[in-house]
Amino acid sequence: MSRTPVEDAKGVEEEALRPFYVGKGSWHWISTEQAEQAQSLASGKWADALAGIDFPWLCWNVQSDWCLVQQRMVASAGWTPIVGFDPRIGPPPLIEGARLVDFNEGLDLPAMSMMFPIEFAWLFAPRLAFWHSDLLVREPLFRRLSDRFKALRDGQTAAVDMRLGWLRRLRGHYGRYWELIGCTTRRASLDQFNAGCGWWRRPMAHPNAPTGPRAKTREKYMKDHGVGILIWDEQASGDVVAINAKPLHEGHCTRIGNPRYRKKSPIDARRDLSKDLPYNYDLQEVCAQLGLSHFLGRPATY
């Protein structure tokens, strides 16, 4: 059956967005060659950059002053900030002891989110904590989470619990584990990869995903980031330490549930938090509300 002009136009548009979807982490969009290149970089340059670091925590730069607050918080809890960045923004200033890694070097994608490297954590880190660029957490809760992440056994993953209740499951909606904040360990990350699961979108397209009748069991799940962790938990005997989402909402500076949020970038794979985040949220106000003003320091210079 021939395609309609509308379907052709949509296909052209999606193909133009392919490199942006790859940078956000999607097994549906990445090519075999790109996936192999990413694994080579992870076991090589990324692993070299993190050599000797026992407690690395990924802070992804989309705006320098926000990233600096996250770096200071991470360091205060005894972790080493591993600073990655969207190539549209570039690297931020670093606090003492932070480690900068250009995860896009050699891939040369037009945009990249933290979701890209965490899929390959087993290749470059003994454990890897992470959080959204637009998340800040009250210090007492942050320190409790830090302690939980340090205490994870190799083979465990900690993730925000967004699983749905039994009634919605009866209707075919299962939810996911969310990468808002979390930590994975080397063995867990490797087991997820071998099981065709992990953090990226579309785990059904993972090169290690089951085929045939076993693949049917995955069709009931959604396609978003983190659904692979839920599949790992429910179908591959994965060990997930669930994090309660509710206490995190107040510090999540997102458009979700915010009717006053004004979009300054496209609502697709090209979304640019460097424009949306500082336009909609004042960092000093957010820190004051959460009791984090002592992490502000002086504004970054460019």
Backbone as a ProteinNet text record, in pm:
[ID]
protein_1_A
[PRIMARY]
MSRTPVEDAKGVEEEALRPFYVGKGSWHWISTEQAEQAQSLASGKWADALAGIDFPWLCWNVQSDWCLVQQRMVASAGWTPIVGFDPRIGPPPLIEGARLVDFNEGLDLPAMSMMFPIEFAWLFAPRLAFWHSDLLVREPLFRRLSDRFKALRDGQTAAVDMRLGWLRRLRGHYGRYWELIGCTTRRASLDQFNAGCGWWRRPMAHPNAPTGPRAKTREKYMKDHGVGILIWDEQASGDVVAINAKPLHEGHCTRIGNPRYRKKSPIDARRDLSKDLPYNYDLQEVCAQLGLSHFLGRPATY
[TERTIARY]
84.6	0	88.1	59.3	139.4	108.2	206	191	122	48.6	-16.9	84.5	57.1	146.7	166.2	61.3	74.6	171	159.1	249.3	392.4	409.4	543.9	605.6	525.4	576.2	614.9	532.1	563.1	691.9	709.9	831.6	955.7	947.2	1060.8	1093.1	988.5	1008.8	1072.9	1022.9	1078.7	1224.2	1256.1	1394	1485.9	1437.1	1517	1542.1	1447.9	1462.6	1540.1	1573.8	1640.1	1760.1	1856.2	1972.6	1937.4	1828.3	1785.1	1725.7	1648.6	1595.5	1708.3	1809.6	1924.5	1990.9	2009.3	2074.3	1996.4	1864.3	1781.9	1776.8	1826.5	1831.1	1710	1718.7	1607.9	1663	1627	1671.3	1602	1491.1	1420.8	1496.2	1562.8	1622.3	1771.5	1843	1987.8	2024.6	2130	2177	2269.8	2288.5	2380.1	2519.5	2562.3	2696.9	2710.2	2607	2611.9	2613.9	2534.8	2531.1	2666.6	2729.1	2861.2	2965.2	2954.7	3047.3	3030.3	2906.4	2880.9	2941.9	2927.8	2985.3	3137.5	3196	3341	3388.7	3318	3354.1	3335.6	3227.1	3198.9	3308.6	3354.1	3457.4	3596.8	3608.4	3737.1	3747.4	3712.5	3730.7	3649.7	3525.3	3442.6	3497.6	3536.6	3592.6	3723.3	3805.7	3931.8	3905.6	3804	3772.7	3725	3664.1	3609.7	3697.8	3816.7	3905.2	3934.8	3922	3953.1	3841.7	3728.4	3615.7	3515.5	3494.1	3404.2	3258	3235	3098.1	3075	3058.3	3032.3	2883.7	2853.5	2713.3	2705.9	2622.9	2612.6	2528.8	2589.2	2519.7	2524.2	2407.4	2400.2	2372.3	2464.1	2451.7	2357.3	2254.1	2171.5	2171.9	2219.5	2233.7	2334.3	2439.2	2556.1	2526.2	2446.3	2422	2343.9	2247.1	2174.4	2269.9	2358	2451.4	2548.7	2590.8	2683.5	2619.1	2492	2422.2	2419.3	2387.5	2384.4	2523.1	2627.3	2762.7	2796.4	2763.1	2795.4	2719.1	2593.3	2514.9	2573.2	2607.1	2663.4	2794.3	2882.1	3010.5	2992.5	2892	2869.4	2828	2774.5	2730.2	2835.2	2955.1	3063.6	3071.9	3008.4	3015	3102.2	3149.3	3223.7	3129.8	3112.3	3027	3092.4	3020.4	3061.8	2976.5	3037.2	2962.5	2960.8	2841.4	2818.7	2739.1	2716.4	2647.6	2584.6	2474.8	2411.1	2506.5	2542.5	2636.3	2586.9	2455.8	2404.9	2442.7	2479.8	2507.7	2656.6	2722.8	2863.4	2884.1	3009.6	3038.6	3022.8	2985.4	2976.2	3107.5	3120.7	3232.8	3222.6	3335.5	3339.4	3381.5	3323.9	3373	3499	3574.6	3694.7	3657.1	3726.3	3702.7	3606.1	3530.5	3437.5	3515.8	3455.4	3519.6	3431.2	3485.3	3410.6	3430.2	3319.9	3326.1	3240.4	3300.6	3225.1	3173.8	3054.6	2998.7	2962.5	2956.2	2918.9	3039.7	3159.5	3279.1	3292.4	3301.7	3308.9	3175	3066.3	2931.9	2877.2	2908	2876.4	2727.6	2648	2503.5	2469	2358.8	2325.4	2277.5	2231.5	2184.5	2201.5	2214.6	2228.8	2176.9	2107.3	2061.4	2136.4	2117.3	2186.4	2143.1	2027.3	1978.6	2074.6	2149.8	2237.5	2344.1	2427.1	2533.9	2487.9	2377.6	2345.5	2307.5	2269.2	2237.4	2359.7	2479.3	2602.5	2687.2	2623.3	2697.1	2785.9	2744.1	2822.2	2960.5	2979	3106.9	3204.2	3156.2	3248.5	3242	3153.5	3143.6	3102.3	3155.4	3113.5	2969.9	2927.1	2787.8	2775.9	2657	2638	2506.1	2515.4	2396.3	2369.4	2245.4	2207.6	2080.4	2054.5	1928.4	1902.5	1775.3	1737.9	1806.5	1836	1897.8	1806.8	1675.2	1579.7	1526.7	1601.6	1559.9	1653.6	1594.8	1667.3	1588.9	1659.2	1598.2	1639.2	1543.6	1577	1692.7	1780.7	1905.2	1884.5	1795.4	1779.9	1739	1645.3	1604.1	1718.1	1789.6	1901.1	2005.6	2035.2	2136.2	2086.1	1957.1	1902.2	1912	1881.2	1892.9	2038.3	2128	2270.3	2314.7	2272.7	2309.9	2251.8	2128.2	2067	2143.9	2185.9	2259.2	2395	2462.7	2592.4	2577.6	2463.7	2442.2	2390.9	2362.1	2311.9	2411.6	2360.9	2445.1	2467.7	2583.2	2609.2	2505	2427.4	2314.7	2181.8	2183.2	2061.4	2059.5	1939.6	1915.1	1810.2	1835	1735.9	1671.2	1538.2	1466.5	1334.8	1287.5	1162.2	1044.8	959.9	850.7	730.6	707.4	590.7	503.1	508.3	420.9	276.2	186.1	45.5	-22.6	-136	-209.2	-279.6	-335	-391.8	-508.7	-588.6	-704.6	-660.2	-560	-510.9	-438.2	-376.5	-312.4	-416.2	-530.2	-636.3	-680	-661.9	-698.4	-582	-469.5	-357.5	-253.8	-253.2	-154.8	-66	65.1	156	249	269.3	361.7	506.1	597.1	739.9	816.4	947	1036.9	1095.7	1109	1144	1286.5	1356.9	1496.2	1511.5	1406.5	1414.3	1534.6	1555.2	1676.9	1694.2	1817.9	1837.8	1984.1	2008.2	2145	2141.8	2238.4	2250.5	2388.6	2402.7	2530.7	2575.5	2704.1	2759.9	2688.4	2670.6	2610.5	2464.7	2392.3	2253.1	2246.8	2332.1	2332.4	2365	2462.3	2498.3	2384.4	2321.7	2210.8	2094.7	2069.1	1964	1996.4	2121.2	2160.1	2145.2	2192.3	2183.9	2040	1950.6	1809.6	1729.9	1798.5	1728	1637.7	1680.1	1598.1	1670.2	1689	1762.9	1674.1	1739.6	1674	1618.6	1665	1626.3	1482.3	1428.6	1297.3	1298.9	1179.8	1156.7	1245.2	1240.5	1321.5	1280.9	1163.3	1122.5	1216.4	1285.4	1377.9	1522.3	1542.8	1677.7	1735.4	1864.9	1922.5	1916.1	1903.2	1893.4	1750.7	1653.5	1513.3	1471	1383.6	1338.5	1259.6	1255.4	1179	1072.8	986	883.8	779.6	724.5	617.2	657.9	786	830.7	824.2	837.2	831.2	691.8	590.5	452.3	428.4	498.8	475.7	519.5	603.3	649.5	553.3	463.5	376.2	278	255.5	161.9	222.3	354.8	421.8	429.3	444.4	460.7	601	635.1	760.2	856.7	826.7	903.3	1031.4	1114.9	1234.3	1196.9	1276.9	1258.2	1163.5	1085.8	994.8	1075.6	1196.4	1281.6	1320.8	1333.1	1364.7	1246.1	1125	1006	999	1030.3	1031.3	1137.7	1254.4	1361.6	1314.2	1243.9	1191.9	1089.3	996.1	881.3	903.3	996.8	1011.6	1151.1	1248	1385.1	1444.5	1356.6	1400.6	1497.2	1475.6	1560	1536.8	1637.3	1632.6	1628.6	1508.3	1489.6	1453.9	1527.3	1496.2	1411.4	1284.7	1190.1	1205.2	1197.9	1204	1066.8	1017	887.1	893.8	803.4	805.8	753.3	658.7	587.1	676.6	773.5	855.7	944.8	959	1047.3	977.3	845.7	771.6	798.5	810.8	826	953.6	1055.6	1180.9	1204.2	1101.4	1114.6	1061.8	1152	1115.9	1082.2	965.6	924.7	796.2	760.3	632.3	516.4	547.6	444.5	366.1	236.1	150.8	167.2	231.5	252.8	179.2	59	-18.8	43.4	135.2	199.3	326.2	363.6	485.9	472.4	571.5	571.3	685.1	649.7	747.3	827.5	958.2	1047.4	1123	1095.1	1159.3	1056.7	1083.7	985.1	950.4	826.9	784.4	805.8	929.9	965.4	1110.3	1178.4	1314.9	1411.7	1372.6	1460.1	1442.6	1359.2	1336.3	1469	1475.4	1600.4	1577.5	1620.9	1600	1679.1	1783.8	1859.9	1774.6	1671.8	1578.2	1458.4	1402.8	1279.8	1300.2	1408	1426.2	1445.9	1543.4	1562.6	1451.7	1377.9	1267.6	1151.6	1131.7	1014.9	1043.1	1169	1201.5	1322.4	1313	1423.6	1502.2	1627.9	1708.3	1718.3	1736.6	1748.6	1619.6	1506.3	1378.5	1358.2	1392.6	1376.7	1465.4	1589.3	1680.8	1631.1	1578.7	1526.5	1408.7	1319.9	1202.9	1241.1	1351.1	1392.5	1500.6	1539.5	1644	1782.3	1807.8	1934.5	2016.9	1984.8	2051.5	2201.7	2246.2	2389.3	2467.4	2397.9	2465.9	2477.6	2426.8	2423.3	2560.3	2638	2763.9	2739.8	2841.8	2828.4	2786.7	2708	2667.4	2788	2772.1	2880.2	2906.8	3030.2	3065.5	3089.2	3058.6	3066.2	3179.7
-119.7	0	124.6	217.2	339.2	433.1	514.6	609.6	735.8	799.4	925.3	1038.7	1155.3	1270.2	1310.3	1298.9	1333.4	1238.2	1108	1009.5	1031.5	1068.1	1097.4	1216.6	1321.3	1441.5	1410.8	1329.5	1292.5	1211.8	1123.6	1043.1	1126.7	1227.2	1317	1395.2	1442.5	1518.4	1431.8	1309.6	1220.1	1186.7	1166.9	1136	1253.6	1376.2	1494.3	1503.2	1450.2	1453.6	1334.2	1238.4	1116.9	1144.6	1229.8	1248	1306.9	1383.5	1437.5	1326	1235.5	1122.1	1031.2	1013.9	933.2	995.1	1125.9	1194	1187.3	1167.9	1153	1007.5	916	775.2	698.3	635.6	557	442.7	320.7	205.6	197.2	263.7	264.1	347	453.5	547.7	530.4	475	466.2	356.2	381.3	280.6	182.4	67.1	-32	25.5	100.8	159	261.4	342.8	441.1	373.4	268.1	195.4	131.7	75.6	15.4	121.9	237.5	347.1	396.3	406.5	450.5	353.1	223.2	124.7	130.4	155.5	168.7	290.8	401.1	521.2	498	429	405.8	322.9	219.4	133	193.2	298.6	362.9	497.7	603.8	739.9	767.2	719.7	747.9	675	549.5	472.8	534.5	581.2	645.6	771.4	848	972.9	947.7	831.9	802.4	707.3	677.9	584.4	632.1	541.1	573.2	641.2	666.1	733.1	627.6	617.7	515.7	559.1	690.4	739.7	855.5	824.5	928.5	961.1	1089.3	1135	1227.2	1191.6	1265.6	1391.5	1505.3	1635	1685.2	1701.1	1732.5	1880.7	1948	2093.8	2134.6	2209.5	2281.1	2431.2	2466.5	2606.8	2608.7	2691	2679.1	2696.9	2797.4	2822.9	2709.1	2651.4	2535.3	2417.7	2395.3	2284.4	2302.2	2425	2450.1	2417.2	2450	2413.7	2262.2	2192.1	2046.3	1989.7	2045	1997.6	2014.1	2129.8	2156	2061.5	2035.3	1944.4	1803.3	1757.9	1624.6	1611	1710.6	1704.5	1707.6	1781.6	1792.7	1658.9	1568.8	1437.8	1329.5	1369.7	1273.9	1204.1	1261	1205.9	1295.3	1240.7	1318.9	1361.8	1492.5	1534.8	1498.9	1423.6	1394.5	1482.8	1579.1	1683.6	1657.2	1625.7	1616.9	1737.7	1749.3	1869	1846.6	1917.1	1923.8	2000.5	1945.4	2014.5	2149.9	2174.8	2306.3	2411.2	2367.1	2458.8	2466.2	2352	2345.8	2322	2306.9	2275.8	2397.2	2375.1	2483.5	2498	2600	2601.2	2479.6	2436.4	2319.7	2359.8	2293.2	2311.1	2225.5	2250.4	2172.6	2025.7	1939.2	1795.9	1739.4	1824	1775.5	1725.8	1635.6	1578.2	1602.4	1670.3	1699.6	1586.6	1540.8	1438.4	1484.4	1489.2	1520.2	1388.3	1349.3	1222	1223	1339.7	1349.5	1344	1356.2	1354.5	1220.3	1222.9	1101.2	1055.8	1106.2	1076.8	1193.2	1313.6	1437.2	1451.6	1425.1	1443.9	1590.9	1640.5	1782.6	1817.9	1719.3	1740.2	1609	1618.6	1497.6	1525.1	1426.7	1435.9	1333.9	1341	1247.4	1104.1	1085.6	951	871.4	941	867.6	788.4	851.7	772.4	673.7	701	609.2	470.9	457.1	324.8	233.4	294.3	215.9	223.8	249	268.1	149	28.6	-92	-90.7	-9.7	-6	97.3	188.5	294.4	334.5	275.8	318.5	202	195.5	90.4	108.4	232.3	271.9	413.1	454	587.2	643.9	751.7	825.5	933.5	981.3	1079.1	1148.9	1263.9	1332.3	1428.4	1466.6	1561.7	1696	1763	1895.5	1997.5	1973	2069.4	2025.8	1939.4	1892.5	1942.3	1995.1	2022.3	1958.4	1914.7	1836.3	1894.5	1906.2	1953.1	1870.8	1937.2	1873.1	1746.8	1745.1	1621.5	1501.7	1522.4	1415	1377.7	1477.4	1450.9	1362.4	1390.2	1311.8	1169.8	1154.5	1019.5	940.3	1006.4	938.6	905	997.6	972.1	847.8	836.6	719.9	591.7	599.2	480.4	439.5	537.6	507.1	444.2	496.1	439.4	296.5	266.3	134.4	29.9	69	-28.7	-142.2	-264	-377.3	-380	-428.7	-442.8	-538.2	-489.5	-565.6	-497.7	-389.9	-315.3	-183.8	-136	-4.8	66.3	193	275.2	368.3	375.2	456.6	504.7	617.5	676.4	591.1	557	463	533.9	507.3	560.3	446.4	332.4	221.3	256.8	207.2	237.6	128.1	164.3	72.1	-37	-131.2	-251.6	-221.2	-117.5	-88.2	-41.9	45.5	92.6	-18.8	-107	-220.9	-310.8	-325.7	-404.1	-343.1	-212.1	-141.8	-133.4	-196.4	-203.7	-95.2	-21.9	84.6	46.7	38.7	-17.4	86.2	199.2	298.9	263.5	309.8	290.3	325.7	301.2	363.7	486.7	593.9	724.8	760.9	824.5	862.3	1001.3	1053.2	1186	1196.4	1096.6	1082.1	933.5	887.8	745.2	708.4	578	527.2	383.9	349.3	212.3	161.1	31	-32.4	-109.7	-141.3	-202.2	-331.4	-421.9	-549.7	-533.3	-440.9	-417.4	-363.7	-267.5	-208.6	-313.3	-399.4	-504.6	-604.9	-641.5	-736.5	-678.7	-549.9	-483.5	-486.4	-458.3	-459.4	-599.2	-699.4	-836.7	-883.5	-829.1	-867.2	-782.6	-687	-601.1	-502.8	-454.3	-360	-225.2	-168.4	-43.4	79.4	195.6	324.6	388.6	349	418.7	388.8	478.7	457.3	334.4	283.4	174.3	51.2	-4.3	-124	-243.2	-237.6	-345.8	-354.9	-243.3	-241	-265.9	-293.8	-321.8	-442.6	-439.3	-553.1	-685	-678.2	-800.8	-831.2	-758.4	-784.1	-921.2	-989.6	-1121.7	-1110.5	-1218.7	-1225.2	-1334.1	-1340.6	-1443	-1422.3	-1531	-1519.9	-1439.8	-1449.9	-1377.1	-1226.3	-1182.5	-1039.5	-983.8	-1067.9	-1023.2	-967.6	-1022.8	-978.9	-834.2	-781	-643.2	-542.1	-589.4	-497.9	-425.7	-478.2	-414.6	-294.1	-276.7	-165.8	-43.6	72.9	195.9	200.2	311.6	317.6	422.9	480.5	594.5	549.9	649.5	621.7	551.2	454.8	388.3	270.4	254.1	139.1	9.3	16.6	-101.4	-147.5	-52.9	-89.7	-164.1	-122.1	-192.3	-332.9	-345.9	-477.6	-565.7	-508.3	-581.3	-630.2	-544.6	-577.7	-691	-679.5	-770.4	-897.2	-892.4	-1007.6	-1069.7	-1002.6	-1054.1	-1063.9	-1062.8	-1076.2	-966.4	-846.8	-734.5	-688.8	-624.7	-579.9	-426.9	-370.6	-225.8	-176.4	-77.6	-9	112.2	110.6	213.9	340.4	455.2	586.2	650.6	701.2	768.1	898.4	915.3	1032.9	1158.8	1144.1	1260.2	1367.2	1334.2	1439.6	1513.8	1460.3	1521.2	1626.7	1626.5	1712.1	1860.5	1902.7	2044.9	2104.3	2022.6	2072.4	2039.4	1982.1	1949.2	2066.2	2139.2	2263.3	2231.3	2174.5	2119.8	2185.9	2156.3	2204	2116.8	1994.5	1901.4	1961.1	1975.1	2026.7	2174.4	2248	2391.2	2468.2	2517.7	2586.5	2718.8	2771.8	2899.7	2881.1	2757.2	2727.9	2776.1	2846.6	2896.7	2831.3	2762.9	2689.1	2785.8	2772.1	2854.9	2770.5	2641.7	2553.2	2450	2378	2282.7	2172.2	2120.5	2009.6	1879.7	1849	1724.3	1694.9	1614.9	1576.2	1693.8	1807.2	1925.3	2012.2	1969.9	2050.1	2094.5	2221.7	2282.9	2343.1	2271.2	2318.3	2444.1	2471.4	2593.9	2717.3	2703.2	2813.3	2805.4	2685.8	2670.2	2687.2	2629.2	2627.6	2767.4	2845.3	2976.7	3076.5	3053.6	3143.8	3125.3	3001.3	2970.8	2963.4	2947.7	2934	3020.1	3087.7	3167.2	3081.5	3056.9	2967	3013.5	3141.7	3191.6	3169.6	3189.9	3167.5	3019.4	2932.4	2789.1	2744.7	2790.1	2752.1	2803.9	2926.5	2982.4	2899.2	2858.7	2780.3	2643.2	2587.7	2453.7	2454	2571.2	2579.1	2547.3	2582.6	2548.1	2670.6	2786.3	2909.3	2905.8	2828.7	2822.9	2748.7	2685.1	2618.5	2708	2830.4	2915.5	2965.9	3019.8	3079.7	3202.1	3239.8	3352.9	3302	3381.7	3338.2	3307.6	3208.7	3172.2	3283.9	3298.8	3392.7	3314.9	3377.5	3306.7	3364.7
0	0	0	-92.9	-101.5	14.7	49	158.6	109.3	197.1	162.6	175.5	112.9	127.8	273.7	354.6	497	565.5	534.4	594.5	547.5	419.8	368.1	439.4	458.4	525.9	670	737.5	874.6	881.4	783.9	780.8	762.4	675.4	652.9	779.7	848.2	971.3	1079.1	1095.4	1196.3	1165.4	1038.4	1002.4	1034.6	1015.6	1049.1	1198.8	1278	1423.3	1477.8	1391.9	1437.6	1527.8	1488.5	1576	1712.1	1719.7	1848.7	1935.3	1873.8	1948.5	1997.1	1914.8	1955.5	2078.2	2075.9	2187.5	2316.8	2305.9	2426.1	2473.4	2390.3	2428.3	2382	2265	2211.7	2127.8	2165.9	2088.4	1953	1939.6	1811.2	1707.5	1752.2	1658.5	1637.5	1732.5	1719.2	1619.5	1542.2	1448.1	1520.5	1460.8	1518.2	1531.5	1431.4	1434	1546.9	1568.5	1676.1	1812.7	1826.9	1954.4	1983.3	1883	1901.2	1934.2	1869.6	1898.3	2041.3	2088.1	2224.8	2325.2	2299.6	2391.4	2390.9	2274.7	2267.1	2345.9	2334	2410.1	2560.1	2596.8	2738.1	2803.3	2734.7	2791.6	2779	2697.7	2676.6	2745	2673.5	2724.5	2850.6	2854.7	2972	3094	3075.5	3186.5	3234.3	3141.7	3180.3	3263.2	3224.4	3294	3436.5	3461.6	3594.3	3674.5	3623	3691.4	3833.7	3929.2	4068	4144.6	4081.4	4148.3	4193.4	4322.7	4377.1	4376.9	4394.4	4406.2	4308.3	4180.6	4080.3	4071.5	4061.6	4049.9	3928.9	3833.2	3707.9	3725.3	3694.6	3692.8	3548.8	3488.1	3344.9	3326.4	3260	3246.8	3134.5	3173.1	3076.4	3107.6	3226.7	3266.8	3381.3	3366.1	3452.7	3600.9	3636.8	3778.5	3843.7	3770.8	3822.5	3840.6	3743	3750.9	3866.6	3892.7	4003.1	4137.9	4154.8	4278.5	4292.8	4185	4191.1	4222.4	4160.6	4189.3	4336.9	4393	4534	4626.1	4594.1	4676.1	4671.1	4553.6	4535.8	4613.6	4600.6	4670.3	4821.6	4869.6	5013.5	5074.7	4992	5040.3	5017.1	4974.3	4960.3	4826	4723.8	4589.2	4501.8	4391.7	4293.2	4181.8	4160.3	4048.1	3914.5	3834	3696.8	3607.6	3545	3475.7	3325.7	3276.3	3133.3	3089	2959.2	2912	2775.7	2755.9	2624.3	2532	2415.5	2327.8	2278	2286.9	2249.1	2352.7	2474.1	2583.7	2613.7	2610.7	2644.9	2793.5	2835	2975.4	3064.9	3191.3	3287.5	3362.4	3447.5	3542.5	3634	3686	3773.1	3913.7	4013.5	4148.9	4164	4269.1	4293.9	4314.2	4243.7	4255.3	4154.6	4085.1	3983	3861.4	3787.3	3669.3	3547.5	3447.8	3325	3225	3165.2	3061.1	2943.7	2826.4	2704.9	2646.7	2688.3	2644.4	2496.1	2436.3	2295	2202.6	2258.4	2174.3	2103.4	1972.4	1893.4	1839.5	1900.5	1851.2	1769.8	1817.2	1743.8	1714.1	1814.8	1802.1	1826.4	1768.8	1784.7	1925.1	2001	2137.6	2211.5	2343.5	2424.4	2564.4	2620.9	2758.8	2843.1	2975	3064.7	3039.8	2975	2950.3	2863	2779	2687.5	2762.8	2845.3	2908.2	3014	3085.5	3195.8	3146	3020	2965.8	2966.4	2960.1	2948.3	3075	3188.4	3314.1	3347.3	3311.7	3342.9	3280.1	3177.9	3108.3	3165.5	3249	3291.7	3438.3	3518.8	3658.4	3748.1	3871.7	3964.2	4010.5	4018.6	4039.9	3985	3952.1	3896.1	3945.7	4024.3	4064.9	3960.3	3955.1	3853.3	3897.7	3837	3859.8	3745.5	3731.9	3627.9	3650.9	3543	3551	3616.7	3615.4	3670.8	3807.4	3876.5	4008.7	4117.7	4225.5	4348.9	4462.8	4565.7	4672.9	4807.6	4898.9	5033.8	5090.6	5162.9	5204.6	5289.2	5387.9	5465.3	5378.4	5286	5196.3	5102.6	5053.2	4962.8	5030.4	5154.8	5226.3	5253.9	5279	5296.9	5166.5	5055.9	4926.6	4897	4927.3	4906.9	4982.7	5107.8	5188.6	5129.9	5081.6	5019.8	4894.5	4816.3	4693.6	4725.9	4827.7	4865.8	4917.1	4978.8	5039.1	4940.7	4817.2	4719.8	4700.9	4698.1	4664.1	4513.8	4473.6	4330.9	4273.2	4179.1	4125.8	4151	4231.7	4259.2	4182.1	4154.8	4095.7	4179.8	4211	4281.2	4180.4	4182.9	4085	4143.5	4092.1	4139.5	4091.3	4186.3	4161.4	4099.7	3971.9	3901.8	3849.4	3918.4	3881.9	3914.8	3835.9	3854.8	3937.4	3998.9	4085	4007.2	4084.8	4023.5	3930.7	3962.8	3878.7	3740.6	3737.1	3607.2	3533.3	3606.9	3541.7	3475.4	3538.9	3476.5	3344.7	3333.7	3210.3	3111.4	3147	3053.8	3068.7	3181.4	3202.8	3320.8	3297.4	3397	3460.1	3395.3	3447.6	3417.1	3502.7	3478.5	3605.2	3603.3	3698	3629.9	3708.2	3652	3689.6	3597.4	3618.2	3681	3744.6	3805	3898.1	3979.2	4059.1	4082.2	4086.9	4106	4105.4	4109.7	4108.9	4058.3	3976.2	3931	3965.7	3972	3999.7	3876.2	3874.9	3753.9	3715.5	3812.1	3778.4	3735.2	3799.3	3760.1	3618	3586.6	3452.7	3346.9	3375.9	3281.3	3264.8	3376.4	3369.1	3289	3307.8	3230.8	3082.3	3048.1	2907.4	2848.1	2920.7	2869	2854.7	2938.8	2933.3	2834.4	2767.6	2673	2742.3	2856.3	2934	2939.4	3057.5	3068.7	3068.8	3056.4	3078.2	2952.5	2836	2714.2	2674.7	2592.1	2532.8	2441.2	2420.2	2324.7	2353.6	2475.5	2503	2417.3	2355.7	2265.9	2145.8	2113.4	2000.5	2043.6	2171.5	2222.6	2147.6	2114.1	2040.6	2117.3	2249.3	2329.6	2374.7	2322.5	2358.5	2305.9	2378	2331.7	2202.2	2129.8	2005.6	2017.9	1918.8	1918	2026.5	2081	2181	2304.7	2345.5	2463.5	2442.4	2317	2289.5	2314.1	2301.7	2319.8	2459.2	2558.1	2695.9	2717.2	2628.3	2641.6	2580.5	2499.3	2426.9	2518.3	2638.1	2730.4	2800.7	2789.4	2856.6	2765.4	2827.2	2751.5	2690.3	2624.1	2548.7	2602.5	2717.5	2767	2837.4	2871.1	2949.9	3080.2	3120	3247.8	3245.4	3138	3134.7	3129.2	3072.7	3070.5	3209.7	3303.1	3440.7	3503	3469.8	3517.8	3458.2	3330.1	3267.3	3333.1	3359.6	3428.3	3564.9	3635.9	3767.7	3760.3	3665.7	3663.4	3580.9	3486.5	3397.9	3398.7	3460.1	3457.9	3597.9	3699.9	3840.1	3880.8	3827.8	3864.2	4007	4064	4203.7	4204.9	4218.1	4215.9	4356	4402.5	4527.4	4491.3	4530.8	4488.7	4572.2	4505.3	4569.6	4558.3	4668.4	4670.5	4590.7	4495.4	4408.4	4476.7	4567.5	4619.9	4681.7	4768	4829.3	4730.1	4609.5	4510.4	4426.1	4426.3	4334	4357.9	4483.5	4511.7	4452.6	4434	4380.4	4235	4171	4029.7	3948.2	3887.4	3816.7	3671.6	3653.8	3525.5	3477.5	3354.4	3302.8	3350	3400.6	3443	3559.9	3542.8	3648.8	3677	3589.2	3609.5	3499.3	3526.5	3422.5	3377.9	3457.6	3422	3339.7	3315.8	3241.4	3097.3	3049.5	2912.3	2833.8	2727.9	2648.2	2560.6	2565.9	2483.9	2380.7	2376.8	2279.1	2233.8	2125.6	2072.4	2171.9	2163.5	2249.4	2172.1	2144.8	2079.4	2118.2	2041.9	2078.2	2080.2	2022.6	2022.3	2145.3	2240.4	2359.7	2420	2457.9	2504.3	2642.4	2747	2883.5	2914.8	2838.7	2864.6	2840.4	2759.3	2735.2	2829.4	2847.1	2924.5	3074.4	3127.9	3273.1	3332.3	3288.4	3351.2	3319.6	3210.3	3178.5	3276	3322.9	3404.6	3554.3	3592.1	3733.9	3768.5	3881.5	3933.1	4031.9	4002.8	4083.7	4229.3	4249.6	4386.9	4465.4	4401.4	4468.3	4501.5	4406.4	4429.5	4545.4	4546.2	4654.2	4788.8	4791.4	4916.7	4968	4877.8	4917.9	4972	4923.5	4962.3	5070	5116.1	5217.4	5164.5	5038.8	4973.9	4934.8	4988.6	4945.8	4969.6	5069.1	5098.2	4989.9	4895.3	4784.6	4660.3	4669	4550.3	4509.1	4600.8	4562.2	4476.1	4403.7	4311	4173.3	4099	3965.5	3877.1	3790.5	3700.2	3599.8	3560.9	3455.9	3327.8	3216.7	3089.1	3004.1
[MASK]
++++++++++++++++++++++++++++++++++++++++++++++++++++++++++++++++++++++++++++++++++++++++++++++++++++++++++++++++++++++++++++++++++++++++++++++++++++++++++++++++++++++++++++++++++++++++++++++++++++++++++++++++++++++++++++++++++++++++++++++++++++++++++++++++++++++++++++++++++++++++++++++++++++++++++++++

